[in-house]
Coordinates of C-alpha atoms in Angstrom, one line a residue:
X1 CA -83.6 59.1 57.2
X2 CA -84.0 61.8 54.9
X3 CA -79.7 61.8 55.7
X4 CA -79.1 57.9 54.5
X5 CA -81.2 58.1 51.2
X6 CA -79.1 61.7 50.5
X7 CA -75.9 60.3 51.5
X8 CA -77.3 56.7 49.0
X9 CA -77.8 58.9 46.2
X10 CA -74.7 60.7 46.3
X11 CA -72.8 57.2 46.5
X12 CA -74.3 55.9 43.3
X13 CA -74.4 59.2 41.6
X14 CA -70.6 59.4 41.8
X15 CA -70.0 55.3 41.6
X16 CA -72.0 55.5 38.3
X17 CA -69.8 58.0 36.8
X18 CA -66.5 56.7 38.1
X19 CA -68.1 52.8 36.6
X20 CA -67.6 54.7 33.2
X21 CA -64.3 54.9 33.7
X22 CA -63.3 51.9 34.7
X23 CA -65.2 50.2 32.1
X24 CA -64.3 51.9 28.9
X25 CA -60.6 51.8 30.4
X26 CA -61.5 47.5 30.7
X27 CA -59.9 47.0 34.6
X28 CA -61.1 46.2 38.1
X29 CA -64.1 49.0 39.4
X30 CA -62.6 48.4 42.9
X31 CA -60.2 51.0 42.9
X32 CA -63.2 53.3 40.6
X33 CA -65.5 53.1 43.8
X34 CA -62.9 53.8 46.2
X35 CA -62.5 57.4 44.3
X36 CA -66.0 57.9 44.3
X37 CA -66.4 57.9 48.0
X38 CA -63.4 59.5 48.2
X39 CA -65.1 62.7 45.7
X40 CA -68.3 62.7 47.6
X41 CA -66.7 62.6 51.6
X42 CA -67.0 66.1 52.1
X43 CA -70.4 66.6 51.2
X44 CA -71.6 63.8 53.3
X45 CA -71.8 62.8 57.8
X46 CA -69.6 60.3 59.0
X47 CA -72.5 58.7 60.8
X48 CA -74.3 57.5 57.7
X49 CA -71.2 56.1 56.1
X50 CA -70.2 54.2 58.8
X51 CA -73.7 52.4 59.4
X52 CA -73.6 51.9 55.6
X53 CA -70.0 50.6 55.4
X54 CA -71.3 47.9 58.3
X55 CA -74.6 46.7 56.5
X56 CA -72.2 46.5 52.9
X57 CA -69.6 44.4 54.5
X58 CA -72.2 42.2 56.5
X59 CA -73.9 41.4 53.2
X60 CA -71.0 41.2 51.5
X61 CA -69.7 38.2 54.1
X62 CA -73.5 37.0 53.5
X63 CA -72.4 36.6 49.8
X64 CA -68.8 34.8 50.1
X65 CA -70.3 32.6 52.8
X66 CA -72.9 31.2 50.0
X67 CA -70.5 31.0 47.2
X68 CA -68.6 28.0 49.6
X69 CA -68.1 25.0 48.3
X70 CA -66.7 22.9 50.7
X71 CA -66.1 20.0 47.8
X72 CA -63.4 21.9 45.4
X73 CA -62.0 23.0 48.8
X74 CA -61.5 20.1 50.6
X75 CA -58.4 19.0 48.9
X76 CA -56.6 22.2 49.8
X77 CA -57.7 23.0 53.3
X78 CA -55.7 21.5 54.9
X79 CA -52.7 24.1 53.2
X80 CA -54.8 26.5 53.9
X81 CA -54.7 25.4 58.1
X82 CA -51.3 25.6 57.7
X83 CA -51.5 29.1 55.7
X84 CA -53.7 31.0 58.2
X85 CA -51.8 29.2 61.1
X86 CA -48.2 30.7 60.0
X87 CA -49.9 34.1 59.1
X88 CA -51.5 34.4 62.4
X89 CA -48.7 33.5 64.6
X90 CA -45.2 35.2 62.4
X91 CA -47.5 38.5 61.3
X92 CA -50.1 38.7 64.6
X93 CA -47.2 38.4 66.7
X94 CA -44.8 41.0 64.5
X95 CA -46.9 43.4 64.0
X96 CA -48.5 44.1 67.9
X97 CA -45.2 44.2 68.7
X98 CA -45.1 46.7 65.9
X99 CA -48.4 48.4 67.3
X100 CA -46.6 49.1 70.7
X101 CA -43.1 49.8 69.5
X102 CA -45.7 52.9 67.5
X103 CA -47.2 54.1 70.6
X104 CA -50.5 52.4 70.7
X105 CA -51.8 50.3 73.7
X106 CA -52.6 46.6 74.4
X107 CA -56.1 47.0 73.2
X108 CA -55.1 49.2 70.0
X109 CA -52.0 47.4 68.8
X110 CA -54.6 44.4 68.4
X111 CA -56.6 46.7 65.9
X112 CA -53.7 47.3 64.4
X113 CA -52.4 43.4 64.5
X114 CA -56.0 42.9 62.7
X115 CA -55.8 45.3 59.9
X116 CA -51.3 43.8 59.4
X117 CA -53.1 40.1 59.9
X118 CA -55.9 39.5 57.8
X119 CA -56.7 39.6 54.0
X120 CA -59.8 40.9 52.4
X121 CA -62.3 38.3 51.4
X122 CA -64.4 40.7 49.5
X123 CA -61.1 41.6 47.7
X124 CA -59.1 38.7 47.7
X125 CA -61.4 35.9 46.3
X126 CA -63.2 38.7 43.9
X127 CA -60.4 39.5 41.9
X128 CA -59.5 35.6 41.6
X129 CA -63.2 34.4 41.0
X130 CA -62.6 33.9 37.4
X131 CA -59.7 31.3 39.1
X132 CA -61.9 29.6 41.3
X133 CA -64.5 29.1 38.9
X134 CA -62.4 27.0 36.8
X135 CA -60.6 25.4 39.3
X136 CA -56.9 26.4 39.5
X137 CA -54.8 25.7 42.6
X138 CA -54.1 29.4 43.8
X139 CA -58.3 30.4 43.6
X140 CA -59.1 27.2 45.6
X141 CA -55.9 27.6 47.4
X142 CA -56.6 31.4 48.2
X143 CA -60.9 30.8 48.8
X144 CA -59.2 28.1 51.4
X145 CA -57.1 30.9 53.4
X146 CA -60.0 33.0 53.3
X147 CA -63.0 31.3 54.6
X148 CA -60.3 29.8 57.3
X149 CA -59.5 33.7 58.6
X150 CA -63.3 34.7 58.1
X151 CA -64.2 31.9 61.0
X152 CA -60.1 33.5 63.1
X153 CA -62.1 37.3 62.8
X154 CA -65.8 35.9 63.9
X155 CA -63.2 34.3 66.7
X156 CA -62.1 37.9 67.5
X157 CA -65.5 40.0 66.9
X158 CA -67.1 38.0 69.2
X159 CA -64.5 38.5 71.9
X160 CA -64.2 42.6 71.5
X161 CA -68.2 42.7 71.9
X162 CA -67.9 41.8 75.4
X163 CA -69.2 44.5 76.8
X164 CA -66.8 43.2 80.2
X165 CA -63.5 41.3 79.4
X166 CA -64.4 38.3 81.6
X167 CA -63.5 34.8 81.6
X168 CA -67.1 34.8 81.8
X169 CA -68.1 36.8 79.2
X170 CA -65.7 36.3 76.2
X171 CA -66.5 32.2 77.1
X172 CA -70.8 33.2 77.1
X173 CA -69.8 35.0 73.5
X174 CA -68.1 32.6 71.9
X175 CA -70.4 30.0 72.9
X176 CA -73.4 31.9 71.5
X177 CA -71.2 32.5 67.9
X178 CA -71.0 28.7 68.1
X179 CA -74.3 28.1 68.1
X180 CA -75.2 30.0 65.5
X181 CA -72.7 28.7 63.7
X182 CA -73.6 25.1 64.4
X183 CA -77.4 26.1 63.9
X184 CA -75.6 27.4 60.3
X185 CA -74.2 23.8 59.9
X186 CA -78.0 22.3 60.7
X187 CA -79.6 24.3 58.2
X188 CA -77.2 23.9 55.6
X189 CA -76.7 19.6 56.0
X190 CA -80.9 18.9 56.6
X191 CA -83.0 21.9 56.0
X192 CA -82.0 24.1 53.2
X193 CA -82.4 21.5 50.1
X194 CA -85.9 20.7 52.4
X195 CA -86.7 24.4 51.7
X196 CA -85.3 24.0 48.2
X197 CA -87.7 21.7 47.3
X198 CA -90.2 23.6 48.3
X199 CA -89.3 26.3 46.4
X200 CA -88.1 25.1 43.7
X201 CA -90.5 25.5 40.9
X202 CA -89.3 29.2 41.1
X203 CA -85.9 30.4 41.1
X204 CA -87.6 33.9 42.7
X205 CA -88.8 32.1 45.6
X206 CA -85.8 30.2 45.9
X207 CA -83.9 33.9 46.4
X208 CA -86.5 34.7 48.9
X209 CA -85.9 31.7 50.9
X210 CA -82.9 32.8 51.1
X211 CA -83.1 35.9 52.1
X212 CA -85.2 35.0 54.9
X213 CA -82.4 32.9 56.5
X214 CA -80.6 35.9 56.0
X215 CA -82.5 38.4 57.9
X216 CA -83.7 35.3 60.3
X217 CA -79.9 34.8 61.2
X218 CA -79.7 38.5 61.3
X219 CA -82.1 38.4 63.9
X220 CA -81.1 35.6 66.3
X221 CA -77.7 37.7 66.2
X222 CA -79.2 40.9 67.5
X223 CA -81.3 39.1 69.9
X224 CA -78.2 37.2 71.2
X225 CA -76.2 40.1 71.5
X226 CA -74.3 39.2 68.5
X227 CA -72.5 41.4 65.8
X228 CA -74.9 41.1 62.4
X229 CA -71.6 40.6 60.8
X230 CA -71.6 37.2 62.5
X231 CA -75.5 36.8 61.7
X232 CA -74.4 37.5 58.8
X233 CA -71.2 34.9 58.1
X234 CA -73.5 32.3 59.5
X235 CA -76.9 32.9 57.1
X236 CA -74.4 32.4 54.2
X237 CA -72.9 28.6 55.2
X238 CA -76.2 28.6 55.9
X239 CA -76.8 28.3 51.9
X240 CA -75.3 25.1 50.3
X241 CA -74.0 25.9 46.8
X242 CA -75.0 23.9 43.6
X243 CA -74.4 26.3 40.8
X244 CA -77.2 23.6 38.6
X245 CA -79.8 23.6 41.0
X246 CA -80.0 26.5 42.3
X247 CA -77.9 28.7 39.7
X248 CA -81.6 31.3 39.5
X249 CA -80.6 32.1 43.2
X250 CA -77.0 32.7 42.6
X251 CA -77.5 34.9 40.2
X252 CA -80.0 36.7 41.9
X253 CA -77.9 36.8 45.5
X254 CA -74.7 37.9 42.6
X255 CA -77.0 40.6 41.1
X256 CA -77.4 42.5 44.9
X257 CA -73.9 42.1 46.0
X258 CA -73.0 44.3 43.1
X259 CA -75.3 46.1 44.9
X260 CA -73.4 46.7 48.1
X261 CA -69.9 46.3 46.7
X262 CA -70.8 49.6 45.7
X263 CA -71.4 50.8 48.7
X264 CA -69.0 49.4 50.5
X265 CA -66.3 50.4 48.4
X266 CA -67.7 53.7 48.5
X267 CA -68.1 54.2 51.8
X268 CA -64.7 53.3 52.6
X269 CA -63.3 55.9 49.9
X270 CA -65.8 59.0 51.7
X271 CA -64.1 57.5 55.0
X272 CA -60.8 58.4 54.1
X273 CA -59.6 62.1 55.5
X274 CA -57.1 64.3 55.1
X275 CA -54.3 62.2 57.5
X276 CA -52.0 63.8 59.6
X277 CA -48.2 62.8 59.4
X278 CA -48.9 60.4 62.5
X279 CA -51.5 58.5 60.6
X280 CA -49.4 58.2 57.2
X281 CA -46.9 56.5 59.0
X282 CA -49.3 54.3 60.8
X283 CA -51.1 53.9 58.0
X284 CA -47.4 52.7 55.7
X285 CA -46.3 50.7 58.2
X286 CA -49.4 48.7 57.4
X287 CA -49.3 48.7 53.7
X288 CA -46.0 47.7 54.1
X289 CA -46.3 44.2 55.9
X290 CA -49.5 43.8 54.4
X291 CA -48.5 43.9 50.5
X292 CA -44.7 43.3 51.2
X293 CA -44.5 40.9 54.4
X294 CA -47.0 38.4 54.6
X295 CA -47.4 38.1 51.1
X296 CA -43.5 36.8 51.4
X297 CA -44.0 34.6 54.4
X298 CA -47.2 33.2 52.7
X299 CA -44.9 32.4 49.9
X300 CA -42.2 30.8 51.6
X301 CA -44.8 29.2 53.0
X302 CA -46.1 27.2 50.5
X303 CA -43.3 26.6 49.3
X304 CA -42.5 24.6 51.9
X305 CA -45.8 22.1 51.6
X306 CA -44.5 21.3 47.8
X307 CA -46.0 24.1 45.3
X308 CA -44.4 24.7 42.5
X309 CA -43.1 28.9 43.2
X310 CA -46.0 30.1 40.3
X311 CA -48.5 28.8 42.5
X312 CA -47.3 29.9 45.4
X313 CA -46.3 33.3 44.0
X314 CA -50.1 34.4 42.6
X315 CA -51.9 32.5 46.1
X316 CA -49.6 34.8 48.2
X317 CA -50.9 38.2 45.8
X318 CA -54.6 37.1 46.4
X319 CA -54.1 38.4 50.7
X320 CA -52.1 41.3 50.2
X321 CA -54.7 43.8 51.5
X322 CA -56.3 44.7 54.5
X323 CA -59.7 42.8 55.9
X324 CA -63.0 43.9 55.9
X325 CA -63.1 42.4 58.7
X326 CA -60.8 44.3 60.1
X327 CA -62.4 47.3 59.1
X328 CA -65.4 46.1 60.8
X329 CA -64.0 46.0 64.2
X330 CA -61.9 49.8 63.8
X331 CA -65.8 51.2 62.6
X332 CA -67.4 49.4 66.0
X333 CA -64.3 50.7 68.0
X334 CA -64.5 54.2 66.6
X335 CA -68.5 54.1 68.3
X336 CA -67.3 52.9 71.0
X337 CA -64.7 55.1 71.5
X338 CA -62.2 52.5 72.3
X339 CA -59.7 53.5 68.9
X340 CA -57.6 56.7 68.3
X341 CA -58.5 58.9 65.1
X342 CA -55.0 59.0 64.3
X343 CA -54.9 54.6 64.2
X344 CA -59.1 55.3 62.7
X345 CA -57.7 56.8 59.5
X346 CA -54.6 54.9 59.2
X347 CA -56.4 51.6 58.8
X348 CA -59.4 53.3 56.6
X349 CA -56.3 55.2 54.3
X350 CA -54.3 51.8 54.5
X351 CA -57.5 49.6 53.7
X352 CA -58.5 51.4 50.8
X353 CA -54.4 51.9 49.5
X354 CA -54.5 48.1 49.7
X355 CA -57.5 47.4 47.9
X356 CA -56.2 50.1 44.6
X357 CA -52.9 48.3 44.4
X358 CA -54.3 44.6 45.4
X359 CA -56.3 45.3 42.2
X360 CA -53.3 46.5 40.3
X361 CA -51.2 43.5 41.3
X362 CA -53.7 40.7 40.7
X363 CA -54.0 42.7 36.4
X364 CA -50.3 42.2 36.4
X365 CA -49.4 39.2 38.7
X366 CA -47.6 37.1 35.9
X367 CA -45.8 39.6 35.1
X368 CA -45.4 40.5 38.9
X369 CA -43.9 36.6 39.5
X370 CA -41.9 36.5 36.0
X371 CA -40.1 39.7 36.7
X372 CA -39.7 40.2 40.5
X373 CA -40.4 36.5 42.3
X374 CA -39.0 34.3 40.0
X375 CA -35.5 35.3 40.6
X376 CA -36.2 34.6 44.3
X377 CA -37.5 31.6 44.8
X378 CA -36.6 29.6 41.3
X379 CA -33.7 28.2 42.9
X380 CA -36.4 26.2 45.4
X381 CA -38.8 25.4 42.8
X382 CA -36.2 23.6 41.3
X383 CA -35.6 21.5 44.1
X384 CA -38.6 20.3 45.1
X385 CA -39.3 19.6 41.3
X386 CA -37.3 17.1 41.7
X387 CA -37.7 15.6 44.9
X388 CA -41.2 15.4 44.1
X389 CA -41.1 13.7 40.7
X390 CA -40.5 10.4 39.0
X391 CA -39.0 9.7 35.7
X392 CA -37.4 6.6 34.2
X393 CA -35.1 6.8 31.0
X394 CA -37.7 7.6 28.1
X395 CA -37.2 8.6 24.4
X396 CA -40.5 8.6 22.0
X397 CA -42.6 9.1 24.6
X398 CA -46.1 11.7 25.3
X399 CA -45.9 14.8 27.8
X400 CA -49.7 14.9 29.0
X401 CA -50.4 18.2 31.1
X402 CA -52.5 18.3 33.7
X403 CA -54.1 15.1 35.0
X404 CA -58.0 16.3 35.7
X405 CA -60.7 14.7 33.2
X406 CA -59.0 14.3 29.7
X407 CA -55.4 13.7 31.2
X408 CA -56.0 10.8 33.1
X409 CA -58.5 9.5 29.7
X410 CA -55.4 10.6 28.0
X411 CA -52.7 8.4 30.6
X412 CA -55.1 5.4 30.4
X413 CA -55.3 5.4 26.6
X414 CA -51.6 5.5 26.5
X415 CA -51.6 2.3 28.7
X416 CA -53.8 1.1 26.9
X417 CA -51.6 1.1 24.0
X418 CA -48.3 0.2 25.3
X419 CA -47.4 4.1 25.2
X420 CA -44.9 5.4 27.5
X421 CA -45.9 8.6 29.2
X422 CA -45.4 11.7 31.4
X423 CA -47.3 13.4 33.2
X424 CA -46.9 16.8 34.2
X425 CA -49.0 18.5 37.1
X426 CA -48.8 21.2 40.0
X427 CA -51.8 20.1 42.4
X428 CA -50.7 18.6 45.6
X429 CA -54.2 17.1 46.0
X430 CA -53.0 15.1 42.6
X431 CA -50.2 13.4 43.9
X432 CA -51.2 10.7 45.2
X433 CA -53.7 9.4 42.4
X434 CA -50.2 10.3 39.7
X435 CA -47.8 8.0 41.8
X436 CA -50.9 5.1 41.9
X437 CA -51.6 5.5 38.0
X438 CA -48.3 6.8 36.5
X439 CA -45.1 5.0 35.9
X440 CA -43.8 8.4 35.5
X441 CA -44.4 11.9 36.4
X442 CA -43.1 14.9 36.6
X443 CA -44.7 17.7 39.7
X444 CA -43.9 21.0 38.6
X445 CA -45.0 24.6 36.7
X446 CA -46.2 23.9 33.7
X447 CA -45.0 28.0 32.6
X448 CA -41.7 27.5 33.7
X449 CA -39.2 25.6 30.9
X450 CA -37.0 23.2 33.9
X451 CA -40.3 20.9 34.2
X452 CA -40.3 19.9 30.5
X453 CA -36.9 19.7 31.0
X454 CA -37.7 17.1 33.6
X455 CA -40.3 15.5 31.1
X456 CA -37.7 14.6 28.8
X457 CA -39.1 17.3 26.2
X458 CA -35.8 16.4 23.8
X459 CA -37.0 13.0 23.4
X460 CA -40.7 13.0 23.4
X461 CA -42.7 12.7 20.5
X462 CA -45.2 14.2 21.3
X463 CA -46.5 16.9 23.4
X464 CA -50.7 17.1 24.8
X465 CA -51.9 19.8 26.5
X466 CA -55.1 19.6 28.5
X467 CA -54.8 22.9 30.0
X468 CA -57.0 25.9 28.8
X469 CA -55.5 28.5 30.1
X470 CA -53.9 30.3 26.8
X471 CA -51.0 31.9 28.9
X472 CA -50.0 28.2 29.3
X473 CA -50.7 27.3 25.7
X474 CA -48.4 30.2 24.2
X475 CA -45.9 30.0 26.8
X476 CA -45.4 26.5 25.7
X477 CA -45.0 27.2 22.3
X478 CA -42.7 30.0 23.0
X479 CA -40.4 27.2 24.1
X480 CA -40.0 26.5 20.6
X481 CA -40.1 22.8 20.4
X482 CA -39.4 20.4 17.7
X483 CA -41.9 17.8 19.1
X484 CA -45.2 18.0 18.1
X485 CA -47.7 19.8 20.2
X486 CA -51.1 19.3 20.8
X487 CA -53.6 22.3 22.9
X488 CA -56.5 23.4 24.4
X489 CA -58.7 26.4 24.1
X490 CA -61.8 27.9 24.6
X491 CA -63.2 29.2 21.9
X492 CA -62.1 29.1 18.0
X493 CA -60.0 32.4 18.2
X494 CA -57.4 31.5 20.2
X495 CA -57.8 28.0 18.6
X496 CA -57.0 29.7 15.4
X497 CA -53.9 32.4 17.1
X498 CA -52.4 29.2 18.2
X499 CA -52.5 27.6 15.8
X500 CA -50.9 29.9 13.3
X501 CA -48.8 30.4 16.7
X502 CA -47.0 26.3 15.3
X503 CA -49.8 24.5 17.5
X504 CA -50.4 20.8 15.4
X505 CA -54.3 20.3 16.7
X506 CA -55.8 22.9 18.8
X507 CA -58.6 21.3 20.6
X508 CA -62.5 23.4 21.3
X509 CA -64.1 21.3 24.0
X510 CA -67.5 22.7 22.4
X511 CA -66.6 22.0 19.1
X512 CA -65.4 18.1 20.0
X513 CA -69.0 18.2 21.8
X514 CA -71.5 19.2 18.7
X515 CA -69.5 17.3 15.9
X516 CA -69.9 13.9 18.5
X517 CA -73.4 15.3 19.4
X518 CA -73.8 15.3 15.2
X519 CA -72.4 12.0 14.7
X520 CA -74.5 10.4 16.7
X521 CA -78.1 11.9 16.1
X522 CA -77.3 11.2 12.1
X523 CA -76.0 7.8 13.2
X524 CA -79.3 7.0 14.7
X525 CA -81.7 8.6 12.0
X526 CA -79.3 6.2 9.2
X527 CA -80.0 3.6 10.8
X528 CA -82.3 3.2 13.7
X529 CA -80.9 -0.3 15.4
X530 CA -77.6 1.8 16.2
X531 CA -79.8 3.4 18.9
X532 CA -79.1 0.0 20.8
X533 CA -75.1 -0.1 19.9
X534 CA -75.2 3.5 21.1
X535 CA -76.6 3.3 24.7
X536 CA -73.7 0.2 25.1
X537 CA -71.2 2.6 24.0
X538 CA -72.3 5.9 25.8
X539 CA -72.8 3.3 29.4
X540 CA -68.8 1.1 28.5
X541 CA -67.8 5.5 28.6
X542 CA -69.7 6.6 31.9
X543 CA -68.1 3.3 33.4
X544 CA -64.7 3.9 32.5
X545 CA -64.8 7.6 33.8
X546 CA -65.8 6.5 37.2
X547 CA -63.0 3.7 37.1
X548 CA -60.7 6.6 37.0
X549 CA -61.9 8.3 39.6
X550 CA -65.0 10.6 38.2
X551 CA -67.3 11.6 40.5
X552 CA -68.3 14.0 37.8
X553 CA -68.3 14.9 34.0
X554 CA -67.0 18.3 35.4
X555 CA -63.9 16.9 37.6
X556 CA -61.0 19.1 36.9
X557 CA -57.7 20.1 37.8
X558 CA -55.9 23.3 35.7
X559 CA -52.6 23.1 36.0
X560 CA -51.1 27.6 36.5

């Protein structure tokens, strides 16, 4: 216990110092946590580090399960299944064969393949969290792929944890795993809301309820002889994600996550040792497969599925790191003595390198696309835009970028006014609604000049962007359009900057909402009889939203 406490103390002292540097440079903390671990690695014992790494992985897997919102993933889960299938069927056998060529036996080649094939949920979705929160297509796609990969990883862990590789032994482990995951589904669907009602008066009690579920599933997994990561993953799935009703609980889990994230990444760094030449060769091979081959395969898979080149590229750049599940498998194999030190050191080194480089590629993903990937896939992108768009002969029309809540209301207003319009959208989930509700639409990337040419930008009288992503707004202004442009921004500072660059008007939703609220309040204050008219108008507005297909006021699809 003393050694474990000392190890934790050294890790957090070092992590705190490196975190100050990360905050000063305003960049991701992941590389600096890993560097902190490398710095203290020589001073701590490996058994304690391995134990901490396993628990860090387990809790972070739990957090990922909690964060899953299946409603938002539903529209892209089919494409996620295809991506995961291609990744498994192409990268898996390829990397397994390379493992055999490198001289590993079948079991070690499987460990090698897992490291090269699976991607890190913790890093991939963590770095994409803002995109996921904003409901961006590539963020939702990446999260769906990570979820499906985690299911496959759990199956692999169940198989590898079988004491004797027999059909009966594997079937028993898989059966127990299915039972635990099924129990999580039952708790999520039928019991969690009931449990939350008993503790809804206290967010702290809600947090304790969630942690108790985690402990319960870990205990069940231990009793059944399953890995703790299986229990942790099931516990996360058992907790229903509701950012409105359970905000306090989710914030509490997020705070605990930061604690375990520091432990996880620092322990990865602490496990990095001075590698042999053989380990460097193996690690370099994993890095190439993970950061180059796998993203390219995923890009062309998404292009084949009909996504635009930018979305395909940004999604694929979320998969360019070694998975924590692969690390968990490697650590377990090291403890069991079924993996050589060469392969273990190579997997750890490759994980550290790819997690660091992934933070860089996320920070510069748009530049990487514009400078490298765009030339590779732009011709295919243009063909897809032509294939999946429907635009007649138009002039003096309105172009609406984005077919979310605002975009659909604008399209409805144009229809009511008899004004021709074209909608630009890039979310495949919106393709059917576009075809049903719009006579003219372009299915393409709003950052791509050809998309606007296809929409007839030279003959348009007005461009309205409902996208509150500044890179998109700036890109539209860079086109140097003679047409009036109305944009959207999150805050007044961005709005002023966009006006200075040539926008006619910039919508700031919070400001508009405040103005409208003040207008309604003053209307009722000045005329008490206006309250009835206000209520009637509001009911009509809500009914209109319902008729346009909005399940909630937050229903939105962004275009980037």
